[in-house]
Coordinates of C-alpha atoms and ligand atoms in Angstrom, one line a residue:
X1 CA -0.1 0.1 0.2
X2 CA 0.8 3.7 0.1
X3 CA 4.7 4.3 0.1
X4 CA 7.0 6.7 2.3
X5 CA 10.3 8.1 2.0
X6 CA 11.9 11.1 4.1
X7 CA 15.4 12.3 4.1
X8 CA 17.3 15.0 6.3
X9 CA 21.2 15.2 5.7
X10 CA 23.7 17.6 3.9
X11 CA 23.0 16.4 0.1
X12 CA 21.2 19.7 -1.2
X13 CA 19.3 17.0 -3.3
X14 CA 16.6 16.2 -0.9
X15 CA 13.9 16.1 -3.1
X16 CA 15.3 13.8 -6.0
X17 CA 16.9 11.3 -3.1
X18 CA 12.9 11.1 -2.2
X19 CA 11.4 10.9 -5.6
X20 CA 14.3 8.0 -6.4
X21 CA 13.3 6.3 -3.1
X22 CA 9.7 6.7 -4.1
X23 CA 10.2 5.1 -7.0
X24 CA 11.5 2.2 -5.4
X25 CA 8.4 1.7 -3.5
X26 CA 6.1 1.8 -6.6
X27 CA 5.6 -1.6 -6.6
X28 CA 3.5 -1.6 -3.4
X29 CA 0.6 -0.1 -5.6
X30 CA -0.3 3.8 -5.7
X31 CA -2.8 6.0 -7.4
X32 CA -1.3 9.3 -6.9
X33 CA 2.6 10.6 -5.5
X34 CA 3.9 13.9 -3.8
X35 CA 6.9 15.2 -2.4
X36 CA 7.7 17.8 -0.4
X37 CA 11.0 19.7 -0.2
X38 CA 12.0 22.6 2.7
X39 CA 12.6 25.9 0.8
X40 CA 15.3 26.9 2.3
X41 CA 15.3 30.8 0.8
X42 CA 11.2 31.4 1.9
X43 CA 11.9 29.0 5.0
X44 CA 8.7 27.2 4.1
X45 CA 7.7 24.2 2.3
X46 CA 7.1 23.6 -1.6
X47 CA 5.1 20.3 -3.1
X48 CA 4.3 19.1 -5.9
X49 CA 2.0 16.3 -6.4
X50 CA -0.2 14.3 -9.0
X51 CA -2.4 11.8 -9.4
X52 CA -0.7 9.3 -11.7
X53 CA 2.0 7.6 -11.8
X54 CA 5.7 9.1 -11.2
X55 CA 6.6 7.4 -14.1
X56 CA 9.3 9.9 -16.1
X57 CA 8.4 12.8 -13.6
X58 CA 10.9 15.1 -11.9
X59 CA 11.2 17.5 -8.9
X60 CA 13.8 19.6 -10.7
X61 CA 11.0 22.1 -10.8
X62 CA 11.8 22.5 -6.8
X63 CA 14.5 24.3 -5.0
X64 CA 17.7 22.7 -3.6
X65 CA 16.8 21.5 -0.4
X66 CA 18.3 19.1 2.4
X67 CA 14.8 17.9 4.0
X68 CA 12.7 16.6 2.2
X69 CA 9.2 13.8 2.2
X70 CA 7.3 11.8 0.1
X71 CA 4.6 9.5 -0.4
X72 CA 3.0 7.4 -2.8
X73 CA -0.6 6.7 -2.0
X74 CA -3.2 4.0 -2.8
X75 CA -6.8 6.1 -1.9
X76 CA -8.4 5.1 1.3
X77 CA -10.2 8.5 2.6
X78 CA -11.2 10.6 -0.5
X79 CA -10.9 10.5 -4.5
X80 CA -8.2 10.0 -6.4
X81 CA -7.4 14.1 -6.9
X82 CA -4.1 16.0 -6.8
X83 CA -5.6 17.6 -3.6
X84 CA -5.9 14.0 -1.9
X85 CA -2.4 13.0 -2.9
X86 CA 0.0 13.8 0.2
X87 CA 2.2 15.2 1.5
X88 CA -0.2 17.8 3.0
X89 CA 1.0 21.5 4.5
X90 CA -0.6 23.0 7.5
X91 CA -1.9 26.7 7.5
X92 CA 1.7 28.1 8.3
X93 CA 3.6 25.8 6.2
X94 CA 6.1 24.7 8.9
X95 CA 5.0 21.0 8.5
X96 CA 4.1 18.6 5.9
X97 CA 2.8 15.3 6.7
X98 CA 2.5 11.8 5.0
X99 CA 0.3 9.0 6.6
X100 CA -0.5 5.6 6.1
X101 CA -3.4 4.0 7.8
X102 CA -7.1 5.6 9.1
X103 CA -7.8 8.1 11.3
X104 CA -10.8 6.5 13.0
X105 CA -11.6 9.6 15.2
X106 CA -10.9 11.9 12.6
X107 CA -14.5 13.2 12.5
X108 CA -14.2 14.3 16.2
X109 CA -10.5 15.9 15.9
X110 CA -11.9 17.9 13.3
X111 CA -15.1 19.7 15.4
X112 CA -12.3 21.8 17.7
X113 CA -10.2 22.6 14.5
X114 CA -13.1 23.3 11.5
X115 CA -13.2 27.0 12.5
X116 CA -9.7 28.0 12.7
X117 CA -7.8 26.3 9.8
X118 CA -8.3 25.9 6.1
X119 CA -9.1 22.3 4.7
X120 CA -7.4 21.5 1.7
X121 CA -8.2 18.1 1.2
X122 CA -10.5 15.2 2.4
X123 CA -8.4 13.2 4.2
X124 CA -8.2 11.7 7.6
X125 CA -4.7 12.9 7.2
X126 CA -5.1 16.8 6.7
X127 CA -7.1 16.9 10.3
X128 CA -3.7 15.6 12.5
X129 CA -1.7 17.8 10.8
X130 CA -3.7 21.0 11.7
X131 CA -4.1 19.5 15.3
X132 CA 0.2 19.1 15.2
X133 CA -0.3 22.6 13.8
X134 CA -2.4 23.8 16.8
X135 CA -0.6 22.3 19.3
X136 CA 3.0 23.3 18.0
X137 CA 2.4 27.1 19.1
X138 CA 2.8 26.2 22.9
X139 CA 5.2 22.8 22.1
X140 CA 8.2 22.0 20.6
X141 CA 7.6 19.8 16.9
X142 CA 8.4 16.4 18.2
X143 CA 5.7 17.2 21.6
X144 CA 3.5 18.3 19.2
X145 CA 3.3 15.5 17.0
X146 CA 3.5 13.1 19.6
X147 CA 0.8 14.6 21.7
X148 CA -1.2 14.8 18.5
X149 CA -0.6 11.3 17.2
X150 CA -1.9 10.0 21.1
X151 CA -5.2 11.5 20.1
X152 CA -5.6 9.3 17.0
X153 CA -7.4 6.5 17.0
X154 CA -6.7 3.6 14.7
X155 CA -3.9 1.6 13.2
X156 CA -1.4 4.2 11.7
X157 CA 2.0 5.4 10.9
X158 CA 2.6 9.2 9.9
X159 CA 5.5 10.9 8.8
X160 CA 5.9 14.9 9.8
X161 CA 8.5 17.2 7.8
X162 CA 9.3 20.3 10.8
X163 CA 10.9 23.0 8.5
X164 CA 11.1 25.4 11.5
X165 CA 13.4 23.0 13.5
X166 CA 14.9 21.1 10.3
X167 CA 13.5 17.5 11.1
X168 CA 11.4 14.5 10.7
X169 CA 9.0 13.2 12.6
X170 CA 7.8 9.6 12.7
X171 CA 5.0 7.5 14.8
X172 CA 3.1 4.4 14.2
X173 CA 0.8 2.4 16.0
X174 CA 0.5 0.2 12.5
X175 CA 2.0 0.1 9.3
X176 CA 6.0 -0.4 9.1
X177 CA 8.7 2.5 9.0
X178 CA 12.3 1.7 8.6
X179 CA 15.0 4.1 9.4
X180 CA 19.0 3.9 8.8
X181 CA 21.5 6.5 8.7
X182 CA 24.8 6.7 6.7
X183 CA 27.3 9.4 7.7
X184 CA 25.6 12.8 7.9
X185 CA 22.3 11.5 6.4
X186 CA 19.6 10.2 8.0
X187 CA 16.6 8.5 5.5
X188 CA 13.0 6.6 6.4
X189 CA 11.0 4.8 4.3
X190 CA 7.9 2.5 4.4
X191 CA 9.8 -0.3 3.2
X192 CA 13.6 -1.8 3.3
X193 CA 14.6 -2.4 -0.1
X194 CA 14.4 1.1 -0.6
X195 CA 16.7 1.9 2.1
X196 CA 19.4 -1.1 1.2
X197 CA 20.9 1.7 -1.3
X198 CA 22.1 3.6 1.6
X199 CA 22.7 0.8 4.2
X200 CA 21.9 -2.7 5.3
X201 CA 21.7 -1.8 9.1
X202 CA 18.1 -0.8 9.5
X203 CA 15.9 0.1 12.6
X204 CA 12.6 -1.0 12.5
X205 CA 10.3 1.1 14.0
X206 CA 7.8 -0.7 16.9
X207 CA 4.3 0.4 17.0
X208 CA 4.1 2.3 20.2
X209 CA 7.3 4.2 19.5
X210 CA 8.3 7.6 18.2
X211 CA 11.7 8.6 16.0
X212 CA 13.5 11.8 15.5
X213 CA 15.5 12.6 12.9
X214 CA 17.8 14.8 12.2
X215 CA 20.8 15.6 10.1
X216 CA 22.9 11.9 10.7
X217 CA 20.8 11.3 13.7
X218 CA 18.1 9.1 14.7
X219 CA 16.8 9.4 18.5
X220 CA 13.7 7.2 19.9
X221 CA 10.8 7.5 22.3
X222 CA 8.1 6.0 23.4
X223 CA 5.0 7.5 22.1
X224 CA 2.7 7.2 25.4
X225 CA 4.7 9.1 27.7
X226 CA 7.7 10.3 25.3
X227 CA 10.5 8.3 27.4
X228 CA 13.7 8.0 25.3
X229 CA 14.3 4.5 24.2
X230 CA 17.8 2.8 22.8
X231 CA 17.9 2.3 19.5
X232 CA 18.5 -1.0 17.9
X233 CA 19.6 -1.3 14.7
X234 CA 19.6 -4.8 12.7
X235 CA 21.6 -6.1 9.8
X236 CA 19.3 -7.4 7.0
X237 CA 21.3 -9.8 4.6
X238 CA 19.4 -8.5 1.7
X239 CA 21.8 -7.1 -1.5
X240 CA 21.0 -3.9 -3.0
X241 CA 21.5 -5.6 -6.3
X242 CA 18.7 -8.3 -4.9
X243 CA 16.0 -5.3 -5.8
X244 CA 17.1 -4.4 -8.7
X245 CA 15.5 -5.8 -12.3
X246 CA 19.4 -6.4 -14.1
X247 CA 18.9 -8.1 -16.9
X248 CA 15.4 -8.8 -16.9
X249 CA 12.4 -7.2 -18.2
X250 CA 10.2 -7.2 -15.8
X251 CA 10.6 -8.0 -12.1
X252 CA 7.8 -10.9 -12.3
X253 CA 10.1 -12.9 -14.7
X254 CA 12.9 -12.5 -12.9
X255 CA 11.9 -13.5 -9.4
X256 CA 9.9 -16.6 -11.4
X257 CA 13.7 -17.4 -12.3
X258 CA 15.0 -16.9 -9.1
X259 CA 13.0 -20.2 -7.6
X260 CA 15.4 -22.9 -8.5
X261 CA 18.2 -20.7 -6.4
X262 CA 15.6 -19.6 -3.3
X263 CA 14.4 -23.9 -3.1
X264 CA 18.0 -25.0 -3.2
X265 CA 18.8 -22.6 -0.4
X266 CA 15.7 -23.6 1.7
X267 CA 16.7 -27.1 1.0
X268 CA 20.4 -26.6 2.8
X269 CA 19.4 -23.9 5.0
X270 CA 15.8 -24.4 6.7
X271 CA 16.3 -28.0 7.7
X272 CA 16.5 -27.1 10.9
X273 CA 14.2 -24.7 11.4
X274 CA 12.3 -26.9 9.8
X275 CA 12.8 -29.3 13.0
X276 CA 12.6 -27.1 15.4
X277 CA 9.4 -25.9 14.5
X278 CA 8.2 -29.9 14.0
X279 CA 8.8 -30.2 17.2
X280 CA 7.3 -27.3 18.6
X281 CA 4.3 -28.1 17.0
X282 CA 4.4 -32.0 17.2
X283 CA 1.8 -32.0 20.2
X284 CA -0.2 -28.9 19.7
X285 CA -3.2 -28.5 17.5
X286 CA -2.2 -26.8 13.9
X287 CA -3.7 -23.7 12.4
X288 CA -2.5 -22.4 9.4
X289 CA -3.5 -19.0 8.1
X290 CA -3.1 -16.2 5.5
X291 CA -4.3 -13.9 2.6
X292 CA -4.3 -14.4 -1.3
X293 CA -1.4 -16.3 -2.0
X294 CA -0.4 -16.8 1.3
X295 CA -3.8 -18.7 1.8
X296 CA -3.4 -21.2 -0.9
X297 CA 0.3 -22.0 0.4
X298 CA -1.5 -22.2 4.0
X299 CA -3.9 -24.4 2.7
X300 CA -1.0 -26.6 0.7
X301 CA 0.3 -26.6 4.4
X302 CA -2.6 -28.4 5.6
X303 CA -2.6 -31.0 3.5
X304 CA 1.1 -31.6 3.1
X305 CA 0.6 -32.3 7.1
X306 CA -1.6 -34.6 6.5
X307 CA -0.6 -36.1 3.3
X308 CA 3.0 -36.7 4.7
X309 CA 2.7 -36.7 8.6
X310 CA -0.8 -37.6 9.1
X311 CA -1.4 -34.5 11.5
X312 CA -4.4 -32.9 11.2
X313 CA -4.7 -29.0 10.8
X314 CA -6.6 -26.4 9.7
X315 CA -6.0 -23.5 7.2
X316 CA -8.2 -20.4 7.7
X317 CA -8.2 -16.9 6.1
X318 CA -6.7 -14.5 8.3
X319 CA -9.5 -12.4 7.0
X320 CA -11.8 -14.9 8.1
X321 CA -11.1 -15.7 12.0
X322 CA -13.7 -17.1 13.5
X323 CA -12.4 -21.0 13.3
X324 CA -8.9 -19.6 15.1
X325 CA -11.1 -17.9 17.9
X326 CA -10.8 -19.2 21.8
X327 CA -7.4 -21.2 21.1
X328 CA -5.4 -21.5 23.8
X329 CA -1.8 -22.7 24.8
X330 CA -2.6 -26.8 23.4
X331 CA -2.7 -24.6 20.1
X332 CA -0.5 -23.0 17.3
X333 CA -0.9 -20.8 14.7
X334 CA 1.4 -21.2 11.4
X335 CA 0.7 -17.1 9.8
X336 CA 2.6 -17.2 6.6
X337 CA 3.3 -14.2 5.1
X338 CA 5.8 -12.7 2.2
X339 CA 5.6 -9.2 3.5
X340 CA 4.8 -10.0 7.4
X341 CA 2.7 -6.5 7.3
X342 CA -0.5 -7.9 6.4
X343 CA -2.9 -6.2 8.5
X344 CA -5.7 -8.6 8.6
X345 CA -2.8 -11.6 9.6
X346 CA -1.8 -9.2 12.0
X347 CA -4.9 -8.7 13.8
X348 CA -5.7 -12.2 13.7
X349 CA -1.7 -13.2 15.3
X350 CA -2.8 -10.7 18.1
X351 CA -5.9 -12.0 18.8
X352 CA -4.8 -15.8 19.1
X353 CA -1.7 -15.1 21.3
X354 CA -4.0 -12.5 23.6
X355 CA -5.9 -15.8 24.0
X356 CA -3.0 -18.3 24.7
X357 CA -2.0 -19.8 21.8
X358 CA 1.5 -19.4 20.4
X359 CA 2.3 -18.5 16.4
X360 CA 5.1 -19.4 14.8
X361 CA 5.7 -16.4 11.7
X362 CA 6.8 -17.8 8.4
X363 CA 7.8 -14.7 6.4
X364 CA 10.3 -13.1 4.1
X365 CA 10.9 -9.7 5.6
X366 CA 13.0 -9.3 8.7
X367 CA 12.3 -6.9 11.2
X368 CA 8.3 -7.0 9.7
X369 CA 6.1 -6.9 11.9
X370 CA 4.6 -10.6 12.1
X371 CA 8.3 -11.3 12.1
X372 CA 8.9 -9.4 15.7
X373 CA 5.6 -10.5 16.9
X374 CA 5.7 -14.1 16.3
X375 CA 7.0 -16.2 19.3
X376 CA 8.8 -18.6 16.8
X377 CA 10.4 -17.1 13.8
X378 CA 11.3 -18.9 10.3
X379 CA 12.7 -16.3 7.5
X380 CA 11.6 -17.3 3.8
X381 CA 15.2 -16.0 2.3
X382 CA 13.5 -15.2 -0.8
X383 CA 14.7 -11.9 -1.4
X384 CA 13.1 -8.6 -2.3
X385 CA 9.7 -9.7 -4.0
X386 CA 9.3 -6.3 -6.0
X387 CA 6.4 -7.5 -8.5
X388 CA 3.2 -7.1 -6.6
X389 CA 2.0 -10.5 -7.9
X390 CA 3.8 -12.9 -5.3
X391 CA 6.0 -16.0 -7.0
X392 CA 8.9 -16.8 -5.3
X393 CA 7.4 -16.3 -1.9
X394 CA 4.4 -19.0 -2.6
X395 CA 6.9 -21.3 -3.6
X396 CA 9.6 -20.7 -0.6
X397 CA 6.5 -21.0 1.8
X398 CA 5.6 -24.5 -0.2
X399 CA 9.3 -25.3 0.1
X400 CA 9.6 -24.7 4.2
X401 CA 6.3 -26.3 4.3
X402 CA 7.1 -29.6 2.7
X403 CA 10.6 -29.9 4.8
X404 CA 8.5 -29.4 7.7
X405 CA 6.0 -32.2 6.4
X406 CA 8.8 -34.5 6.2
X407 CA 10.7 -33.3 9.8
X408 CA 7.4 -34.3 11.5
X409 CA 7.5 -37.5 9.6
X410 CA 10.9 -38.1 10.6
X411 CA 11.9 -38.4 6.9
X412 CA 13.6 -34.6 6.6
X413 CA 16.3 -35.7 3.8
X414 CA 13.6 -36.6 1.6
X415 CA 11.7 -33.2 1.7
X416 CA 15.2 -32.0 1.2
X417 CA 16.2 -34.1 -1.9
X418 CA 12.9 -33.3 -3.5
X419 CA 13.4 -29.4 -3.3
X420 CA 16.4 -29.9 -5.0
X421 CA 15.1 -32.3 -7.3
X422 CA 12.5 -29.3 -8.0
X423 CA 14.7 -26.6 -8.1
X424 CA 16.5 -28.5 -11.3
X425 CA 13.4 -29.4 -12.7
X426 CA 12.6 -25.9 -12.9
X427 CA 15.3 -25.1 -14.6
X428 CA 14.1 -27.5 -17.7
X429 CA 10.6 -25.8 -17.4
X430 CA 11.9 -22.2 -17.9
X431 CA 13.9 -23.6 -21.1
X432 CA 10.9 -24.4 -22.5
X433 CA 9.5 -20.8 -23.3
X434 CA 8.4 -21.1 -26.8
X435 CA 5.7 -23.6 -25.6
X436 CA 4.6 -21.3 -23.4
X437 CA 3.7 -18.1 -25.3
X438 CA 1.9 -20.4 -28.0
X439 CA -0.5 -21.0 -25.5
X440 CA -0.5 -17.8 -23.5
X441 CA -1.2 -16.2 -27.4
X442 CA -4.4 -18.9 -27.7
X443 CA -5.8 -18.3 -24.3
X444 CA -5.6 -14.2 -24.1
X445 CA -8.6 -14.7 -26.8
X446 CA -11.0 -16.5 -24.3
X447 CA -13.0 -14.6 -21.5
X448 CA -13.2 -17.6 -18.9
X449 CA -10.4 -19.8 -17.7
X450 CA -10.7 -22.6 -15.2
X451 CA -8.5 -24.7 -13.5
X452 CA -9.2 -27.4 -11.8
X453 CA -7.3 -29.9 -9.5
X454 CA -7.9 -32.7 -6.7
X455 CA -5.8 -33.4 -3.6
X456 CA -2.5 -31.5 -3.4
X457 CA -3.3 -30.0 -6.9
X458 CA -6.5 -28.4 -5.3
X459 CA -4.4 -25.1 -3.5
X460 CA -2.3 -25.2 -6.6
X461 CA -5.6 -24.9 -8.7
X462 CA -6.8 -21.7 -6.6
X463 CA -3.2 -20.6 -6.4
X464 CA -2.8 -20.5 -10.2
X465 CA -6.1 -19.0 -10.9
X466 CA -5.4 -16.2 -9.1
X467 CA -2.0 -15.6 -10.5
X468 CA -3.7 -15.3 -14.5
X469 CA -6.7 -13.0 -13.1
X470 CA -4.5 -10.4 -11.1
X471 CA -2.3 -10.4 -14.0
X472 CA -4.4 -10.5 -17.3
X473 CA -8.1 -9.5 -15.7
X474 CA -9.5 -11.9 -17.4
X475 CA -11.9 -14.4 -15.3
X476 CA -10.3 -17.3 -14.0
X477 CA -11.3 -19.5 -11.4
X478 CA -9.8 -22.3 -9.5
X479 CA -11.8 -25.3 -8.4
X480 CA -11.8 -29.1 -6.9
X481 CA -11.7 -31.2 -9.6
X482 CA -14.4 -33.6 -7.2
X483 CA -16.8 -30.3 -7.5
X484 CA -17.0 -29.8 -11.1
X485 CA -20.6 -31.9 -11.0
X486 CA -21.9 -30.1 -8.4
X487 CA -22.7 -27.0 -10.6
X488 CA -19.1 -26.0 -12.4
X489 CA -19.6 -27.4 -15.3
X490 CA -22.5 -25.9 -16.2
X491 CA -20.1 -23.3 -17.4
X492 CA -18.2 -25.1 -19.7
X493 CA -18.7 -24.7 -23.2
X494 CA -17.3 -25.0 -26.4
X495 CA -13.6 -24.0 -26.4
X496 CA -13.6 -22.7 -22.6
X497 CA -9.7 -23.5 -21.6
X498 CA -9.7 -25.7 -18.5
X499 CA -6.2 -26.5 -17.2
X500 CA -6.0 -29.8 -15.3
X501 CA -3.6 -30.0 -12.5
X502 CA -2.8 -33.8 -12.3
X503 CA 0.1 -35.6 -10.3
X504 CA 0.9 -38.9 -10.7
X505 CA -0.6 -40.0 -7.5
X506 CA -3.7 -42.0 -6.3
X507 CA -5.6 -39.1 -7.8
X508 CA -4.6 -39.0 -11.4
X509 CA -7.0 -41.2 -12.8
X510 CA -9.8 -39.2 -11.1
X511 CA -8.7 -36.0 -12.4
X512 CA -8.6 -37.3 -15.7
X513 CA -12.0 -38.7 -15.7
X514 CA -13.1 -35.0 -14.5
X515 CA -11.1 -33.7 -17.2
X516 CA -13.1 -36.0 -19.3
X517 CA -16.3 -34.8 -18.3
X518 CA -14.6 -31.3 -19.4
X519 CA -13.9 -32.2 -22.5
X520 CA -17.4 -34.1 -23.5
X521 CA -18.7 -30.6 -22.9
X522 CA -16.3 -28.8 -25.1
X523 CA -13.4 -27.9 -22.8
X524 CA -10.3 -27.0 -24.2
X525 CA -7.9 -29.4 -22.0
X526 CA -4.5 -28.0 -20.6
X527 CA -3.0 -30.5 -18.7
X528 CA 0.2 -30.1 -16.3
X529 CA 1.2 -33.2 -14.9
X530 CA 4.4 -35.2 -14.8
X531 CA 2.0 -38.0 -17.1
X532 CA 0.8 -36.9 -20.6
X533 CA -2.7 -38.1 -21.5
X534 CA -4.4 -37.9 -25.1
X535 CA -7.1 -36.1 -23.8
X536 CA -4.9 -33.3 -23.2
X537 CA -5.5 -30.8 -25.9
X538 CA -2.0 -29.1 -24.7
X539 CA 0.4 -30.4 -22.4
X540 CA 3.1 -28.9 -20.0
X541 CA 5.1 -31.5 -19.0
X542 CA 6.8 -31.3 -15.3
X543 CA 9.1 -34.4 -13.7
X544 CA 7.4 -36.4 -11.0
X545 CA 9.4 -34.9 -7.5
X546 CA 6.7 -35.8 -5.2
X547 CA 4.9 -33.1 -3.2
X548 CA 7.6 -30.2 -4.7
X549 CA 5.8 -30.9 -8.0
X550 CA 3.3 -28.5 -6.8
X551 CA 5.9 -26.1 -7.7
X552 CA 6.4 -27.1 -10.7
X553 CA 2.8 -26.9 -11.7
X554 CA 2.8 -23.4 -10.2
X555 CA 5.8 -22.8 -12.0
X556 CA 3.8 -22.9 -15.0
X557 CA 1.2 -20.9 -14.2
X558 CA 3.2 -18.0 -13.2
X559 CA 4.5 -18.3 -16.6
X560 CA 1.6 -18.9 -18.5
X561 CA 0.3 -15.6 -16.6
X562 CA 3.3 -14.1 -17.4
X563 CA 3.2 -14.4 -20.9
X564 CA -0.6 -13.6 -21.1
X565 CA 0.3 -10.4 -19.7
X566 CA 2.5 -9.4 -22.2
X567 CA 0.7 -10.3 -24.9
X568 CA -2.4 -8.1 -23.6
X569 CA 0.2 -5.6 -23.2
X570 CA -0.4 -4.9 -19.5
X571 CA 2.4 -4.6 -17.2
X572 CA 2.9 -7.7 -14.9
X573 CA 4.5 -5.9 -12.5
X574 CA 2.0 -3.7 -11.1
X575 CA -1.5 -4.6 -11.7
X576 CA -4.1 -2.2 -11.6
X577 CA -5.8 -2.2 -8.2
X578 CA -3.4 -4.0 -6.5
X579 CA -1.0 -3.3 -3.6
X580 CA 1.8 -5.5 -2.8
X581 CA 1.3 -5.2 1.3
X582 CA -2.3 -4.7 2.4
X583 CA -1.5 -2.7 5.7
X584 CA -5.3 -1.1 5.7
X585 CA -8.4 -3.3 6.6
Ligands
F6R601 C1 -1.2 -12.6 -5.0 C2 -0.6 -11.5 -3.4 C3 -1.5 -11.3 -2.8 C4 -0.8 -11.6 -1.1 C5 -1.1 -11.5 -0.1 C6 -1.1 -11.3 1.1 O1 -0.4 -12.5 -6.2 O2 0.4 -10.8 -4.1 O3 -2.5 -12.6 -2.9 O4 0.1 -13.1 -1.2 O5 -1.8 -9.7 -0.3 O6 0.1 -11.1 1.3 P1 1.7 -11.0 2.1 O7 2.2 -12.5 1.8 O8 2.5 -10.2 2.4 O9 0.9 -11.4 3.6

């Protein structure tokens, strides 16, 4: 969701630094952007903000400055118009604010301010800003921000530029804020990947904390009482180059092709962690949770635990938490998330922890909210995922869940071997791009695409359909193969593409039987399977690497989605309306 970038230091290109920081955050999804700089000559703040994408925009028209703040907005409160884009400035032009979240009691705060202040936007953000302005008449800037922020209800992160004191303040109760210092320069952002160009020693702001940035210095406070806290910087092992596109035309294809390396890494380096978590959950009732693609990984996890370790578990959408209410210390929730910031999951985690259950966070971003909250932590090590669509983080989760299930059944080495084999088999798939390009050309002419799978292939059918719809805007649905006769088959007509995921297991025959029923009604059958079949009109072969064949099925679906998007001349990295990490409800 919204991106934030701020700079204060000795370099006089603060506007440019912030704009290029925002460009690194574009993948989060946004509909308008803005940059505020302090004008040293006029002792005031100048702002450039616009709806639409940054593309080739510059901030050359803004003055040289050593203090700047920027934002990419994903609208929640107020329409997508220039006035509602952040940053907002107060009446005196001393402060500029950017904000992620929703101030739930904004109407109540506005009541006392409406007479005295000029409101230029429809946002809840601007209301808080005028409260800061009001409090700053008597208080230093940092105190005004702290006091104002304690009045705001909801899960929020704000960043305020103070042109008078030459500082940036940030406070949060939700949404990530990461900070770093390099020499005389201080930076903050909503996301660690955008700070890697400066340093990999990062400070992750906790909920309830506030930071004050001046040139080369960051101090930390407790929001509730203003007491000073000791900052704790952490070293992240992501490299700046990993967040760059390099030789690839899009992040999506780069991240798809990174999967073999990631799987090998998981096979070698997460085995110990899988053993540890296996011991942790062995005698507990197990629940899985996540949203979107992470939920499909959660569902796959529950299938793996049963089929590989005979352990029953339940996967729930984090935004449908009713089935994980009233857990106790006999229960453990495995919370899956690439970003570690998805608000619905964070709330579910808080809920189950408050009731006494323990949480295992399986997450890709070090220092993220989920990573910090989890009782046990698994860091996937998939590197920065910049494309809005989850690809490598999904298969990384499948990789870890495979190891976990094998560890539970006492066969960890088998899991490790299968992952290594899957890594090799992926390269074979990547060498057959012509095949998938030809299929993509055919399928983009269709309005509806169905994907079916049974058993372990069922969660993959759901994920495959999600990938196609997110990036092509065509209608794609995943179904359990056995559900066809119960209604879905009514949708099939002559030429309807039906992707059939069939593992070489006890479900193969019955999946083919379902495919036959589709074919009998005119369905165009695309088989993804280790075993070819005469009923397939198109066949995308995979090796047979047991449960890890799921990873190969998904790789084909990822490639198909990518090339369909290219056929349709759509940007696969930034699909419309979507945001990379969903930090508001
Ligand atoms: C799909 C996608 C989303 C995310 C979901 C959860 O391609 O990216 O469905 O999987 O928003 O995000 P995380 O994993 O960051 O919690």
